[in-house]
PDB file of C-alpha atoms and ligand atoms in Angstrom:
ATOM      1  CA  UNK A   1      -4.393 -23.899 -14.228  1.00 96.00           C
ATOM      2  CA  UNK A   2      -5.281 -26.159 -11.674  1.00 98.00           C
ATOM      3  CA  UNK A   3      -9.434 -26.272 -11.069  1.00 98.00           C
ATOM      4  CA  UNK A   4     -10.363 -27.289  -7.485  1.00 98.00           C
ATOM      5  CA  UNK A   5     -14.102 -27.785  -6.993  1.00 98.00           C
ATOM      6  CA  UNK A   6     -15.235 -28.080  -3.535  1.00 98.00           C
ATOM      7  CA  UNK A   7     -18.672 -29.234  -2.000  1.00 98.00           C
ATOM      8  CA  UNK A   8     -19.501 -25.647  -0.724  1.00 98.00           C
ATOM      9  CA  UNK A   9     -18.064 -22.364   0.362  1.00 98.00           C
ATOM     10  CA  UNK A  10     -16.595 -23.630   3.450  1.00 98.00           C
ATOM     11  CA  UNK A  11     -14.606 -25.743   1.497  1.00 98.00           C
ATOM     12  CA  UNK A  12     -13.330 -23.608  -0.592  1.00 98.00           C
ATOM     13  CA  UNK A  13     -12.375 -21.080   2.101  1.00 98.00           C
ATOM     14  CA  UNK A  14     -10.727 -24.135   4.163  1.00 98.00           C
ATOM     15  CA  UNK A  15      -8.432 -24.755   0.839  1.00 98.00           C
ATOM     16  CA  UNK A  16      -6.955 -21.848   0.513  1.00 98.00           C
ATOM     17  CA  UNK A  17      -6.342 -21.140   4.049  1.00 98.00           C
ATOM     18  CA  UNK A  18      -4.422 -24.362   4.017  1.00 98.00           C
ATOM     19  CA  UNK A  19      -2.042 -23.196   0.672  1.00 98.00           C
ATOM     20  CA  UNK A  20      -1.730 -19.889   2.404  1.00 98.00           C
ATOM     21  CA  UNK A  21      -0.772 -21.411   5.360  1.00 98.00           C
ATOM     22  CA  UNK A  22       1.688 -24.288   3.755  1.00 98.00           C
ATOM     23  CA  UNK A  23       3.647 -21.621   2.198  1.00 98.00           C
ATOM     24  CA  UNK A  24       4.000 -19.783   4.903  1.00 97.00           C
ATOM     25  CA  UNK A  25       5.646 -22.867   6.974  1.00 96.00           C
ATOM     26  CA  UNK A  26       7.934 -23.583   4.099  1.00 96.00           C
ATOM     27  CA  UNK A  27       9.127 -19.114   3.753  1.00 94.00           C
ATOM     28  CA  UNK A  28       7.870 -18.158   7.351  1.00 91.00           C
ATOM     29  CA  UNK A  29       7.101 -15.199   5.679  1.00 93.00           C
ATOM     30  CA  UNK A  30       4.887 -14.105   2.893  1.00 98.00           C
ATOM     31  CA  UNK A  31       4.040 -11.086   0.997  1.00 98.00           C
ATOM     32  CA  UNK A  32       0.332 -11.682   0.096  1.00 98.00           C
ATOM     33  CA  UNK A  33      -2.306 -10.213  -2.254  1.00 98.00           C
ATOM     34  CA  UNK A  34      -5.764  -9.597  -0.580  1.00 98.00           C
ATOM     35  CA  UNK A  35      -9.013  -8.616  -2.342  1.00 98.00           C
ATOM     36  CA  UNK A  36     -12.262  -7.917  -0.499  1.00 97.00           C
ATOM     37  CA  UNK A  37     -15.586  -8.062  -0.975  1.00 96.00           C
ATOM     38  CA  UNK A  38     -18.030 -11.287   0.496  1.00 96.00           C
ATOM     39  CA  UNK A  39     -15.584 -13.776  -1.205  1.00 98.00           C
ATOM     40  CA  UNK A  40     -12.808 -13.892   1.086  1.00 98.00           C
ATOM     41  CA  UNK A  41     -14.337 -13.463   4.144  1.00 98.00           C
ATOM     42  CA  UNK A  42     -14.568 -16.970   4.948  1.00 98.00           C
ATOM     43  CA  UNK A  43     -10.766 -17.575   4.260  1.00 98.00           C
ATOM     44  CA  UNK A  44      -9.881 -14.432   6.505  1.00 98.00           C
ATOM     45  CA  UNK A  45     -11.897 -16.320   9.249  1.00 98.00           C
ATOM     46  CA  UNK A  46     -10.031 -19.398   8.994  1.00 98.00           C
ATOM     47  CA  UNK A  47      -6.569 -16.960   8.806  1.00 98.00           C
ATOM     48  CA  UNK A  48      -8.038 -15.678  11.883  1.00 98.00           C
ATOM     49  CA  UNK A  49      -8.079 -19.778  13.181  1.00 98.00           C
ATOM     50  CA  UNK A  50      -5.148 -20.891  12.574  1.00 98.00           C
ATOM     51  CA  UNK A  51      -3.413 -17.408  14.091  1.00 98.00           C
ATOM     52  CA  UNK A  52      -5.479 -17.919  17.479  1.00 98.00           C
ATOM     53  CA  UNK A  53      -4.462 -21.237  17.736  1.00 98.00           C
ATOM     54  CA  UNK A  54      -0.483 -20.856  17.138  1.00 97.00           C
ATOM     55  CA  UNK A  55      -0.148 -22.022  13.861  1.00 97.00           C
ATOM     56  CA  UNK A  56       0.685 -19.559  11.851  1.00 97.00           C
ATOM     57  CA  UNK A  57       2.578 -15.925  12.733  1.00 97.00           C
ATOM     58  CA  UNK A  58       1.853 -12.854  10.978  1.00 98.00           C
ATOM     59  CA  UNK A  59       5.129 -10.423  12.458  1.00 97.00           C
ATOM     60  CA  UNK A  60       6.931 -11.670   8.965  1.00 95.00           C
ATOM     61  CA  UNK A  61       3.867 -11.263   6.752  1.00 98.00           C
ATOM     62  CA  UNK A  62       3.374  -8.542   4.108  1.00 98.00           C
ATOM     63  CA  UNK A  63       0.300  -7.310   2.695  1.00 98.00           C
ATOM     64  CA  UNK A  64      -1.253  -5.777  -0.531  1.00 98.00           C
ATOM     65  CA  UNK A  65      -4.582  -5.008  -1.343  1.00 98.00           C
ATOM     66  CA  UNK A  66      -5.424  -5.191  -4.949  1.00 98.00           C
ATOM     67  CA  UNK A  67      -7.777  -1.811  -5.042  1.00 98.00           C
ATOM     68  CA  UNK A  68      -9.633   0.614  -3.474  1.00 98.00           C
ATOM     69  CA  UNK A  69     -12.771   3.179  -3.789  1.00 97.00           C
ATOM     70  CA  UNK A  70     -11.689   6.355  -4.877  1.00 98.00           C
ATOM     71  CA  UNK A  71     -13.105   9.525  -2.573  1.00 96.00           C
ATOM     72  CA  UNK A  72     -13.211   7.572   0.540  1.00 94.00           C
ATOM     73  CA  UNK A  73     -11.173   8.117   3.637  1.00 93.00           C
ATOM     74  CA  UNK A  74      -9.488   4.885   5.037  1.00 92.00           C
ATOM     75  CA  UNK A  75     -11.816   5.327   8.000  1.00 94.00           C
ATOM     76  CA  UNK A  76     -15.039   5.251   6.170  1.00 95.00           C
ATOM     77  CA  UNK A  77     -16.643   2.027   6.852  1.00 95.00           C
ATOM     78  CA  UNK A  78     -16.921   0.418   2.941  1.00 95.00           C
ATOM     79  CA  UNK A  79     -12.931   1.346   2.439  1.00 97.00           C
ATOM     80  CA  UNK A  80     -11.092  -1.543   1.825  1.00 97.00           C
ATOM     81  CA  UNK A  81      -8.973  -0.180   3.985  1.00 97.00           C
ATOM     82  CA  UNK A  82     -11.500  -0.181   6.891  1.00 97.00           C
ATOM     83  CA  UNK A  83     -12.431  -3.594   5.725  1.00 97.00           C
ATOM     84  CA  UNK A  84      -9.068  -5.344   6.043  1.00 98.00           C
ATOM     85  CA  UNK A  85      -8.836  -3.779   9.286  1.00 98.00           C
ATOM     86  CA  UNK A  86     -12.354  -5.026  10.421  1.00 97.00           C
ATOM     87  CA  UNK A  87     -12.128  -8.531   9.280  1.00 98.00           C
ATOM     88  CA  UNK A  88      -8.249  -9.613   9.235  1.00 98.00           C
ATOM     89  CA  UNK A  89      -5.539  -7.374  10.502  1.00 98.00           C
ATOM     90  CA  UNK A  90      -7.040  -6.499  13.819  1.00 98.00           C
ATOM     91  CA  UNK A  91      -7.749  -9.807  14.815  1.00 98.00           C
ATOM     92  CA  UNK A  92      -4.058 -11.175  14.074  1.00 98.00           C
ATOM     93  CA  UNK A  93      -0.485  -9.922  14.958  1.00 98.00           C
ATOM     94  CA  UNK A  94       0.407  -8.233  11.590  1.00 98.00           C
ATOM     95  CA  UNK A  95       2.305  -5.662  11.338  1.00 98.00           C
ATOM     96  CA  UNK A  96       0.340  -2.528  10.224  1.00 96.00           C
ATOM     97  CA  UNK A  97       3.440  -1.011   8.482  1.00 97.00           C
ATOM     98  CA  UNK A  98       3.533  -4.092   6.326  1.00 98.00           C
ATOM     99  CA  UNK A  99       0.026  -3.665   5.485  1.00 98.00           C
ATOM    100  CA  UNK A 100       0.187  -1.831   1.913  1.00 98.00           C
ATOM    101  CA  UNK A 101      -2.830   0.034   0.409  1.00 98.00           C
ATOM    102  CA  UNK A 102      -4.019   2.145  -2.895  1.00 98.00           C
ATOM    103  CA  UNK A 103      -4.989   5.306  -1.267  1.00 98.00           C
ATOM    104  CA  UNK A 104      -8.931   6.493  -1.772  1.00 97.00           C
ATOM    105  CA  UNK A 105      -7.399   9.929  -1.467  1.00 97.00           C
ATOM    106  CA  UNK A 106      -4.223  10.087  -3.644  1.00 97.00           C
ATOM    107  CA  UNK A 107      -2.317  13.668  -4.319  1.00 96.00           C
ATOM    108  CA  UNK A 108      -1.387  12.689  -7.691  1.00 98.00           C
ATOM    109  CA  UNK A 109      -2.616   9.236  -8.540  1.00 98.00           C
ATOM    110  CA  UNK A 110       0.321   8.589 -11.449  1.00 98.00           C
ATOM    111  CA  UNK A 111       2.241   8.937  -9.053  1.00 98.00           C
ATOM    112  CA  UNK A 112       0.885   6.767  -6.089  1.00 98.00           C
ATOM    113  CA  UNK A 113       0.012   4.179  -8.368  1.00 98.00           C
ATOM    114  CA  UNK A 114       3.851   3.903  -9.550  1.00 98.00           C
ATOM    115  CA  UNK A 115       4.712   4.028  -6.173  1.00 98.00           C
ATOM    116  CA  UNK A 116       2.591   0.533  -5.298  1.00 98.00           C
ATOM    117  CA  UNK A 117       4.244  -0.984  -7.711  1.00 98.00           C
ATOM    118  CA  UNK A 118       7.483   0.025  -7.133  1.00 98.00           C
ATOM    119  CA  UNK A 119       6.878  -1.259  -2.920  1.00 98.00           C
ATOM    120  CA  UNK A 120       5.780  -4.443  -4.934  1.00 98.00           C
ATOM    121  CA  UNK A 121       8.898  -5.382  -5.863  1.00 98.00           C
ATOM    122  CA  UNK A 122      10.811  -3.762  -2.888  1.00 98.00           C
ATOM    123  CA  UNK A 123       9.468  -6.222  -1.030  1.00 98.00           C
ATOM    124  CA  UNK A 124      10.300  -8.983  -3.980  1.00 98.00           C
ATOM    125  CA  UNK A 125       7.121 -10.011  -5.234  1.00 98.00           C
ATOM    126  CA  UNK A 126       3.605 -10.889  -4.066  1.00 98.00           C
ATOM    127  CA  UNK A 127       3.947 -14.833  -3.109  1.00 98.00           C
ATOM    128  CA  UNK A 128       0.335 -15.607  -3.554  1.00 98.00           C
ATOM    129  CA  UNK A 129      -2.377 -13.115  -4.396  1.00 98.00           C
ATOM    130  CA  UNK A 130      -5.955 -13.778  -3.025  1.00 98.00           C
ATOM    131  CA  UNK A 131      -9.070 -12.609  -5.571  1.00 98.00           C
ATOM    132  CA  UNK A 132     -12.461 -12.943  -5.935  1.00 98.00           C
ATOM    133  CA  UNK A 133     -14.408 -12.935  -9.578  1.00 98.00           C
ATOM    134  CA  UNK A 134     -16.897 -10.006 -10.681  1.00 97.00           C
ATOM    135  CA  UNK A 135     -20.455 -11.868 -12.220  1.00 96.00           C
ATOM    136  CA  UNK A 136     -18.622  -9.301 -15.271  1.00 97.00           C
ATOM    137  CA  UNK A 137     -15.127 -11.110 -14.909  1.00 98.00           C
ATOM    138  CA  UNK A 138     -13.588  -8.917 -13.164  1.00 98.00           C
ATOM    139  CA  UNK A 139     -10.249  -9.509 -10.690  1.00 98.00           C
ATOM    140  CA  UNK A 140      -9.493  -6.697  -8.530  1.00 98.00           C
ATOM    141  CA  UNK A 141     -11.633  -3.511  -9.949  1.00 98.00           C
ATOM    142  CA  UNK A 142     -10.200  -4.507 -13.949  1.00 98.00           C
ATOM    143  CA  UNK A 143     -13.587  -4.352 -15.446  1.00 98.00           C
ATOM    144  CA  UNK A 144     -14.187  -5.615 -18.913  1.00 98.00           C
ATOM    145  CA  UNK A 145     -12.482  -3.884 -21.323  1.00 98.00           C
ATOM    146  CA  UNK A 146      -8.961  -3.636 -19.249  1.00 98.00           C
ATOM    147  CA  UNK A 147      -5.899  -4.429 -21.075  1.00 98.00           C
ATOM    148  CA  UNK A 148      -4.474  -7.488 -20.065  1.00 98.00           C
ATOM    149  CA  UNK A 149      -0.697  -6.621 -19.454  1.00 98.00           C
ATOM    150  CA  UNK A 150      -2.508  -3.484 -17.635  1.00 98.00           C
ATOM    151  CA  UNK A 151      -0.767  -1.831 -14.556  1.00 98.00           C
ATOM    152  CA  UNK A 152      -2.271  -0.065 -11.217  1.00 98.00           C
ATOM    153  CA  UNK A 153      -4.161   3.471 -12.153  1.00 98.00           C
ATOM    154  CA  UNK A 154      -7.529   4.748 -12.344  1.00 98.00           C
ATOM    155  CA  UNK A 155     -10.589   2.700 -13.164  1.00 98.00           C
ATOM    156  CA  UNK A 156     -14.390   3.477 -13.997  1.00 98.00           C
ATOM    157  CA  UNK A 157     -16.938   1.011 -12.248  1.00 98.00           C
ATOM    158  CA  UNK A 158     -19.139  -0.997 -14.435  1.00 97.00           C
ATOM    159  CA  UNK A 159     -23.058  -0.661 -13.590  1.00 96.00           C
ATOM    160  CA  UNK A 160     -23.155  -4.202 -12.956  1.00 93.00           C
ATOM    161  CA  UNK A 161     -20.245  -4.036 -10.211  1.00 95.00           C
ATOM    162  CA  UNK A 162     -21.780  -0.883  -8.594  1.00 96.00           C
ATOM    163  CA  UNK A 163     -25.202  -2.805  -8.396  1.00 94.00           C
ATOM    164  CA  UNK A 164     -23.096  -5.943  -6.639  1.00 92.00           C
ATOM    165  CA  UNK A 165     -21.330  -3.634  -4.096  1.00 93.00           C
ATOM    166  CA  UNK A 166     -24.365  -1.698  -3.437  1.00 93.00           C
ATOM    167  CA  UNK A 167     -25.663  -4.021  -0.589  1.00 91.00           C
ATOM    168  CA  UNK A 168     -22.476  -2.920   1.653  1.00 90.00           C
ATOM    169  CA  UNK A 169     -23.609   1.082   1.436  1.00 92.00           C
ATOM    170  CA  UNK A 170     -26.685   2.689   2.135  1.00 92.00           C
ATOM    171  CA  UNK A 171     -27.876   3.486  -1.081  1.00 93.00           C
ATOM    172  CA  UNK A 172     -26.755   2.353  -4.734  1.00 94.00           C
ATOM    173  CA  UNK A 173     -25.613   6.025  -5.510  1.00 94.00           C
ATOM    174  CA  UNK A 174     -23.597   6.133  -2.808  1.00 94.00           C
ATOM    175  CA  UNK A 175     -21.159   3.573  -4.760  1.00 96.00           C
ATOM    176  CA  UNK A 176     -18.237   5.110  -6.030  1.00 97.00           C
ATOM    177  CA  UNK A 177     -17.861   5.614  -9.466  1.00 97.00           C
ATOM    178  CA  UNK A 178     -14.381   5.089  -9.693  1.00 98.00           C
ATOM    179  CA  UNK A 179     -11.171   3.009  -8.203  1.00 98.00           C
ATOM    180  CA  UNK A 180      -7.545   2.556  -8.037  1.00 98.00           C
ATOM    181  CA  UNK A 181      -6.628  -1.349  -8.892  1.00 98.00           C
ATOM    182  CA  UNK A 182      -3.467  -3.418  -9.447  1.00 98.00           C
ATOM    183  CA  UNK A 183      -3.454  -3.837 -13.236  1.00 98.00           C
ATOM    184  CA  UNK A 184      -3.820  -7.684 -15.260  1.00 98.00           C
ATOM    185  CA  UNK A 185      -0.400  -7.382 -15.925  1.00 98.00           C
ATOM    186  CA  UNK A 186       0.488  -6.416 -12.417  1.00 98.00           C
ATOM    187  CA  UNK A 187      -1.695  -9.176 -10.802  1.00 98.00           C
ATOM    188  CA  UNK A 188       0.181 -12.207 -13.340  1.00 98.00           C
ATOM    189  CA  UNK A 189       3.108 -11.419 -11.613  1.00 98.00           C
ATOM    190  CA  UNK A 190       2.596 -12.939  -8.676  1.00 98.00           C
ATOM    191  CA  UNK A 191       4.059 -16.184  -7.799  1.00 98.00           C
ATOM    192  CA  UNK A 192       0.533 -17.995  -7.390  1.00 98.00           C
ATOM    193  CA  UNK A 193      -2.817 -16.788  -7.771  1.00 98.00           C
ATOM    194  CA  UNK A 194      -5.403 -18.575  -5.960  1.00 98.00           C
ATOM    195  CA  UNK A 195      -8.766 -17.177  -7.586  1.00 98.00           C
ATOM    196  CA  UNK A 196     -12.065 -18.193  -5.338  1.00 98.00           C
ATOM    197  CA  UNK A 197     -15.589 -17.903  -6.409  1.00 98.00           C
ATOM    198  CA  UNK A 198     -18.442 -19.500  -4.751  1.00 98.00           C
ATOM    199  CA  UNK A 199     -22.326 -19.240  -5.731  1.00 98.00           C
ATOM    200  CA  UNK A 200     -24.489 -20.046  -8.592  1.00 98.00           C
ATOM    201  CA  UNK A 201     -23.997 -15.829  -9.366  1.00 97.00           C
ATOM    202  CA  UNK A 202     -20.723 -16.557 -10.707  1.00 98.00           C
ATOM    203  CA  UNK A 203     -21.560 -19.954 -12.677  1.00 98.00           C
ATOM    204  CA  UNK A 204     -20.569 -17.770 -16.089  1.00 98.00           C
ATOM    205  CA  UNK A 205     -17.863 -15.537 -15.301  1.00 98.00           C
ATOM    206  CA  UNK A 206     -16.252 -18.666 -13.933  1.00 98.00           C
ATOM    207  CA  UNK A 207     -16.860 -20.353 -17.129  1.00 98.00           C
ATOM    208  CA  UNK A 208     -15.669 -17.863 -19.596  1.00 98.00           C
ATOM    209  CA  UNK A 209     -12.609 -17.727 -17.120  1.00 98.00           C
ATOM    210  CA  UNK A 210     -11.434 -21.412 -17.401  1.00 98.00           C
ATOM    211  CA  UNK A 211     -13.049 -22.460 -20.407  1.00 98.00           C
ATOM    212  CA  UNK A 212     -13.597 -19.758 -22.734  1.00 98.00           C
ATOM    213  CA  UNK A 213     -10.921 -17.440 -24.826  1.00 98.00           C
ATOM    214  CA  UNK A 214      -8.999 -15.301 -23.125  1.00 98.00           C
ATOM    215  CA  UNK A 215     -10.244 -11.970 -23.580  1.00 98.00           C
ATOM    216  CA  UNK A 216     -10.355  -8.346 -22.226  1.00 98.00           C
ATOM    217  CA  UNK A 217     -14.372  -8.904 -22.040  1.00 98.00           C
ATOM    218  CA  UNK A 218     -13.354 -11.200 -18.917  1.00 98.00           C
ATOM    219  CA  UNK A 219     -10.372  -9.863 -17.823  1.00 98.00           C
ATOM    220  CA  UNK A 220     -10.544 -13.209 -15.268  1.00 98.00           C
ATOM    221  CA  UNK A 221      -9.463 -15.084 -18.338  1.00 98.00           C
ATOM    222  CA  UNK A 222      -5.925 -13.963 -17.826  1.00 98.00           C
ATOM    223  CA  UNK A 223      -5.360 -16.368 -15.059  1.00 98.00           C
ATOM    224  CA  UNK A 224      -5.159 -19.107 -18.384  1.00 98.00           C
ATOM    225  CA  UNK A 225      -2.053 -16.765 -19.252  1.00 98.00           C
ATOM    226  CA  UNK A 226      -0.099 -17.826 -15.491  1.00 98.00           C
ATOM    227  CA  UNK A 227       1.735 -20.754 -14.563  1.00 97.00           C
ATOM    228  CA  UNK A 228       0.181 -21.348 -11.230  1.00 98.00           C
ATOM    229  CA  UNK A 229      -3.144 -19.988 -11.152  1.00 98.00           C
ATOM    230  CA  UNK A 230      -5.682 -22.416  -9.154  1.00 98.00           C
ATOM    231  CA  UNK A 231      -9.304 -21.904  -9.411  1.00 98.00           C
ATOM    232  CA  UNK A 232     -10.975 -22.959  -5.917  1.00 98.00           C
ATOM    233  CA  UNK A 233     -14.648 -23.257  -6.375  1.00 98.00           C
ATOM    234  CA  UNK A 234     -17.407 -24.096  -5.212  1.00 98.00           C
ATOM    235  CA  UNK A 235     -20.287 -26.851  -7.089  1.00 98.00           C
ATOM    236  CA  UNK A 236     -22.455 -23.907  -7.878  1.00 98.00           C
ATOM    237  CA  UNK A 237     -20.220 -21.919  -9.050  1.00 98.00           C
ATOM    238  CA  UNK A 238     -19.095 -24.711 -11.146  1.00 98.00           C
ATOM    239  CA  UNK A 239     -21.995 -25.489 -12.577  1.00 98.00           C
ATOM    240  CA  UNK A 240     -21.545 -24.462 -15.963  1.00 98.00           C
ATOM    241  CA  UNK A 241     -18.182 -25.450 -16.680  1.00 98.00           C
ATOM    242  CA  UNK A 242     -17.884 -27.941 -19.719  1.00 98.00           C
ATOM    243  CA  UNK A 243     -14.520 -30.321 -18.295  1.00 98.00           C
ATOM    244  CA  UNK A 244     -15.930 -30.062 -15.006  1.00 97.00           C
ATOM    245  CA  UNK A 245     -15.604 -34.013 -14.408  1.00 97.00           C
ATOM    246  CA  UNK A 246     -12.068 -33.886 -16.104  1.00 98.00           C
ATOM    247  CA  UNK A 247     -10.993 -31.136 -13.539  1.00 98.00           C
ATOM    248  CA  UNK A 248     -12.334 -33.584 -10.771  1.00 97.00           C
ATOM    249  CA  UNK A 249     -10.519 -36.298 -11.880  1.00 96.00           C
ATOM    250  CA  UNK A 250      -7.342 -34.984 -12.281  1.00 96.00           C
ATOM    251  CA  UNK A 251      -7.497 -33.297  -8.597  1.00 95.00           C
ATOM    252  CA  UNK A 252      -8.285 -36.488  -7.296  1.00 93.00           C
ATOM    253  CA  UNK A 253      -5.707 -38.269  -9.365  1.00 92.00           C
ATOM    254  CA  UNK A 254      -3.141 -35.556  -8.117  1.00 88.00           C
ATOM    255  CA  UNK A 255      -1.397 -37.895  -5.772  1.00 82.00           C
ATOM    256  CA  UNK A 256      -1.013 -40.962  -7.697  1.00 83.00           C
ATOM    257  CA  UNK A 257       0.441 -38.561 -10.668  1.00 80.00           C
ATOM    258  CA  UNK A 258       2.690 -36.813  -8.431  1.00 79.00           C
ATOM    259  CA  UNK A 259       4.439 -40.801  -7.832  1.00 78.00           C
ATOM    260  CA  UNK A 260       5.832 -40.330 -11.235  1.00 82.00           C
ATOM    261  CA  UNK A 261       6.644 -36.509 -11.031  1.00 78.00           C
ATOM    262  CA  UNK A 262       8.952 -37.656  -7.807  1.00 76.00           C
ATOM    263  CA  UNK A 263      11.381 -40.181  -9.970  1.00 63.00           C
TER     264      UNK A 263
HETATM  265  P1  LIG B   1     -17.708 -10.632  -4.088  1.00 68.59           P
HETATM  266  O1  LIG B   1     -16.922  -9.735  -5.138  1.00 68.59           O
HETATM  267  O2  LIG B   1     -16.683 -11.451  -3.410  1.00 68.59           O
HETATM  268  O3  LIG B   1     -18.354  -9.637  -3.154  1.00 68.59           O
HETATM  269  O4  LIG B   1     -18.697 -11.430  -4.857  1.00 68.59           O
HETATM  270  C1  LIG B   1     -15.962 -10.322  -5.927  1.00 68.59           C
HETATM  271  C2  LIG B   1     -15.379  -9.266  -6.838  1.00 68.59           C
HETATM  272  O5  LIG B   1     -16.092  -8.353  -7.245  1.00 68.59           O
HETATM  273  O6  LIG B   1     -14.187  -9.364  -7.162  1.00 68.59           O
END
């Protein structure tokens, strides 16, 4: 794993705009993993950036989202789906057919859910996959308890992540109980993972990710379990990690190792 900690949120957002965008130069295309929530919305702004200012062209890019409400259109305004729309894809020149969701609405959700996975790999892979960190651990809607080589299907909200969504509906109840999401298992096999958390809220999820065993309590703790999982972080979300001045150093030393790596 590589650990990244960054002054503030901005910082961490800039990051991984900058690995999105450095892979993209080197493919000049990319089949990316997106989460929602507050998390990546600063990222999606600097996407936004770097589209409006020529650097970077979406026409080749490919999209999957890692999960979605169950019971709610696409239209209704806390989808996911209505989400990407509203803060990414209508603001850049993707190409909606490339966009690829878990329906809120599924005939047969078996089905659909093999169905994702099988446009997954249609489209060879996801390249790097964007997510955010429950305060429970979570990545994507894999609450605590999921199986870590899980795949896409049903899950059941925890309390604590209906209480943490509630400020984007109405009222707490009108949370939905229950999601599609990729699964663990489906989400370590993307080429990178770049896993973002920002806020003193997070401080212990982050923690038990990085530092502590890796465990279906905090299904997060996966990531130790892939090859090129980065952390990007902010100092207060950082704040309880043990290593934390190792992790600095060796970022900072990243260069000078890299000398040697090159012979
Ligand atoms: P947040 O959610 O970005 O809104 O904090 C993260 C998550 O639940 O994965």
């Amino acid at each position: 794993m590589e650990i990244i900690i960054k002054p503030d949120y901005n910082e961490v957002c800039e990051e991984a705009a900058g690995i999105i965008h450095h892979a993209w130069k080197k493919k000049n295309s990319l089949v990316l993993g997106l989460a929602t929530g507050k998390t990546p919305l600063g990222l999606y702004k600097k996407l936004i950036a770097l589209y409006n200012e020529g650097k970077i062209d979406f026409s080749s890019v490919a999209t999957f989202n890692v999960d979605e409400y169950l019971g709610l259109e696409e239209t209704h305004p806390q989808s996911f789906a209505f989400y990407m729309d509203n803060h990414l894809f209508r603001h850049i020149n993707i190409n909606k057919v490339n966009t690829n969701f878990l329906s809120g609405r599924p005939d047969n959700i078996e089905e659909h859910c093999r169905a994702y996975e099988m446009q997954i790999r249609r489209l060879g892979g996801i390249d790097i996959q964007v997510l955010g960190i429950g305060v429970n651990g979570h990545i994507a809607f894999n609450e605590p308890s999921s199986s870590l080589s899980s795949r896409t299907r049903f899950e059941t909200l925890t309390q604590e992540s209906i209480k943490a969504n509630a400020h984007f509906f109405k009222h707490e109840k009108d949370v939905p109980r229950f999601c599609l999401t990729m699964g663990v298992g489906t989400i370590l096999e993307s080429r990178m993972i770049l896993m973002l958390a920002s806020g003193k809220d997070k401080a212990k999820a982050v923690a038990g990710a990085i530092e502590g065993p890796v465990s279906a309590s905090n299904p997060a703790s996966a990531l130790q379990l892939h090859p090129q999982a980065k952390f990007i972080i902010d100092e207060e979300a950082a704040t309880k990690l043990v290593r934390k001045d190792y992790y600095r150093w060796k970022y900072e030393s990243k260069d000078k190792g890299s000398d040697f790596l090159k012979k």
